[in-house]
mmCIF file of C-alpha atoms in Angstrom:
data_model
loop_
_atom_site.group_PDB
_atom_site.id
_atom_site.type_symbol
_atom_site.label_atom_id
_atom_site.label_comp_id
_atom_site.label_asym_id
_atom_site.label_seq_id
_atom_site.Cartn_x
_atom_site.Cartn_y
_atom_site.Cartn_z
ATOM 1 C CA MET A 51 0.000 0.000 0.000
ATOM 2 C CA THR A 52 1.406 3.400 -0.965
ATOM 3 C CA ARG A 53 1.316 5.983 1.806
ATOM 4 C CA SER A 54 1.598 9.728 1.582
ATOM 5 C CA ILE A 55 4.689 11.417 2.901
ATOM 6 C CA ARG A 56 4.382 13.007 6.323
ATOM 7 C CA TYR A 57 6.781 15.857 7.080
ATOM 8 C CA HIS A 58 8.475 17.152 10.226
ATOM 9 C CA LEU A 59 9.924 20.664 10.012
ATOM 10 C CA ASP A 60 13.140 21.023 12.007
ATOM 11 C CA HIS A 61 13.024 23.604 14.803
ATOM 12 C CA ASP A 62 15.440 25.987 13.125
ATOM 13 C CA PHE A 63 13.664 25.888 9.791
ATOM 14 C CA ASN A 64 12.804 29.483 8.833
ATOM 15 C CA CYS A 65 9.103 30.342 8.695
ATOM 16 C CA CYS A 66 8.174 26.792 9.677
ATOM 17 C CA ASN A 67 4.738 27.792 11.008
ATOM 18 C CA ALA A 68 3.782 29.537 7.749
ATOM 19 C CA ILE A 69 5.070 26.594 5.720
ATOM 20 C CA ALA A 70 3.249 24.076 7.926
ATOM 21 C CA LYS A 71 -0.005 26.050 7.656
ATOM 22 C CA ALA A 72 0.217 26.169 3.853
ATOM 23 C CA LEU A 73 0.994 22.448 3.624
ATOM 24 C CA ARG A 74 -1.896 21.565 5.952
ATOM 25 C CA GLU A 75 -4.259 23.625 3.788
ATOM 26 C CA LYS A 76 -3.283 21.276 0.941
ATOM 27 C CA GLY A 77 -4.050 18.228 3.076
ATOM 28 C CA ILE A 78 -0.432 17.362 3.863
ATOM 29 C CA ASN A 79 0.351 15.927 7.293
ATOM 30 C CA VAL A 80 3.117 18.014 8.871
ATOM 31 C CA THR A 81 4.457 18.667 12.356
ATOM 32 C CA VAL A 82 6.736 21.392 13.661
ATOM 33 C CA SER A 83 9.086 21.055 16.598
ATOM 34 C CA ARG A 84 7.158 23.338 18.925
ATOM 35 C CA GLN A 85 3.960 21.341 18.305
ATOM 36 C CA VAL A 86 5.578 18.078 19.425
ATOM 37 C CA GLY A 87 7.503 19.491 22.380
ATOM 38 C CA LEU A 88 10.868 19.814 20.622
ATOM 39 C CA ALA A 89 11.329 23.591 20.472
ATOM 40 C CA GLY A 90 15.046 24.164 21.011
ATOM 41 C CA ALA A 91 15.774 20.424 20.986
ATOM 42 C CA SER A 92 19.062 19.090 19.661
ATOM 43 C CA ASP A 93 19.465 17.684 16.161
ATOM 44 C CA ASP A 94 19.719 14.221 17.696
ATOM 45 C CA GLU A 95 16.333 14.671 19.385
ATOM 46 C CA GLN A 96 14.794 15.995 16.155
ATOM 47 C CA TRP A 97 16.202 12.986 14.286
ATOM 48 C CA GLU A 98 14.900 10.508 16.879
ATOM 49 C CA GLN A 99 11.432 12.067 16.693
ATOM 50 C CA ALA A 100 11.395 11.737 12.906
ATOM 51 C CA LEU A 101 12.556 8.102 13.175
ATOM 52 C CA ARG A 102 9.909 7.230 15.795
ATOM 53 C CA THR A 103 7.076 8.814 13.856
ATOM 54 C CA GLY A 104 8.123 7.842 10.318
ATOM 55 C CA ARG A 105 8.310 11.441 9.120
ATOM 56 C CA VAL A 106 10.503 12.990 6.443
ATOM 57 C CA ILE A 107 12.556 15.676 8.176
ATOM 58 C CA VAL A 108 12.744 19.040 6.414
ATOM 59 C CA THR A 109 15.750 21.113 7.415
ATOM 60 C CA HIS A 110 18.279 23.796 6.537
ATOM 61 C CA ASP A 111 20.814 22.082 8.775
ATOM 62 C CA ALA A 112 23.634 20.304 6.934
ATOM 63 C CA HIS A 113 24.234 18.202 10.071
ATOM 64 C CA PHE A 114 21.328 15.942 9.081
ATOM 65 C CA ILE A 115 23.353 14.750 6.097
ATOM 66 C CA ASP A 116 25.635 13.071 8.659
ATOM 67 C CA PHE A 117 22.634 11.096 9.937
ATOM 68 C CA TRP A 118 21.898 10.039 6.358
ATOM 69 C CA ARG A 119 25.499 8.913 5.882
ATOM 70 C CA ARG A 120 25.171 6.548 8.848
ATOM 71 C CA GLN A 121 22.797 4.543 6.647
ATOM 72 C CA VAL A 122 20.260 4.100 9.420
ATOM 73 C CA GLU A 123 16.859 3.439 7.886
ATOM 74 C CA HIS A 124 14.778 6.592 8.059
ATOM 75 C CA ALA A 125 11.732 8.095 6.378
ATOM 76 C CA GLY A 126 13.824 10.564 4.378
ATOM 77 C CA ILE A 127 15.372 14.010 4.495
ATOM 78 C CA VAL A 128 14.595 17.140 2.497
ATOM 79 C CA ARG A 129 17.489 19.595 2.764
ATOM 80 C CA CYS A 130 16.928 23.220 1.778
ATOM 81 C CA GLN A 131 19.850 25.600 1.502
ATOM 82 C CA GLN A 132 19.069 28.468 3.862
ATOM 83 C CA GLY A 133 18.405 31.726 2.052
ATOM 84 C CA GLU A 134 18.305 30.161 -1.415
ATOM 85 C CA LEU A 135 14.541 29.688 -1.687
ATOM 86 C CA SER A 136 11.573 31.832 -0.782
ATOM 87 C CA VAL A 137 8.901 30.470 1.550
ATOM 88 C CA GLY A 138 6.637 30.028 -1.487
ATOM 89 C CA ASP A 139 9.339 28.058 -3.295
ATOM 90 C CA VAL A 140 9.816 25.764 -0.294
ATOM 91 C CA ILE A 141 6.070 25.156 -0.126
ATOM 92 C CA ARG A 142 5.876 24.408 -3.873
ATOM 93 C CA GLY A 143 8.855 22.061 -3.615
ATOM 94 C CA LEU A 144 7.446 20.145 -0.648
ATOM 95 C CA VAL A 145 4.078 19.832 -2.373
ATOM 96 C CA LEU A 146 5.815 18.543 -5.523
ATOM 97 C CA ILE A 147 7.689 15.909 -3.515
ATOM 98 C CA TRP A 148 4.459 14.939 -1.702
ATOM 99 C CA GLU A 149 2.584 14.616 -5.010
ATOM 100 C CA THR A 150 5.257 12.633 -6.852
ATOM 101 C CA CYS A 151 6.893 10.414 -4.205
ATOM 102 C CA SER A 152 5.416 7.848 -1.872
ATOM 103 C CA SER A 153 6.602 7.439 1.691
ATOM 104 C CA GLU A 154 8.084 4.098 0.626
ATOM 105 C CA GLU A 155 10.146 5.779 -2.104
ATOM 106 C CA MET A 156 11.498 8.317 0.384
ATOM 107 C CA ILE A 157 12.830 5.732 2.846
ATOM 108 C CA GLY A 158 16.569 6.238 3.229
ATOM 109 C CA SER A 159 16.612 9.069 0.678
ATOM 110 C CA ILE A 160 17.746 12.646 0.746
ATOM 111 C CA ILE A 161 16.431 15.329 -1.588
ATOM 112 C CA PHE A 162 18.217 18.632 -1.970
ATOM 113 C CA LEU A 163 15.457 21.149 -2.591
ATOM 114 C CA ASN A 164 16.994 23.874 -4.720
ATOM 115 C CA ARG A 165 16.232 26.477 -7.357
ATOM 116 C CA SER A 166 16.624 24.077 -10.324
ATOM 117 C CA LEU A 167 14.096 21.643 -8.850
ATOM 118 C CA ILE A 168 11.628 24.442 -8.140
ATOM 119 C CA GLU A 169 12.030 25.989 -11.597
ATOM 120 C CA GLY A 170 11.129 22.628 -13.105
ATOM 121 C CA LEU A 171 7.614 22.920 -11.659
#
């Protein structure tokens, strides 16, 4: 059975509340750190939360690439370069990923959300 991607926005992700609101309006399941009691939590705690709940973590933080390199099975990572994309671009990119990838396809994957991906929309 193919399941829809569920996102978790890392606590230091810029404008995460606005992004989460826009994604929810499109029917996408998303959490933010403050909502799940992880405001100010470490990257390790954010990672563990995403692992426990089967959520794709969305982050600006390059440190999460180190988690990916460990080859621990996870729901996926979407890495956005801070300052490269507008809030609208991030929303469009996350919607595109949600529409075109299943949660099964995201397992163990990392997607670098960047201008060239967004311009392909």
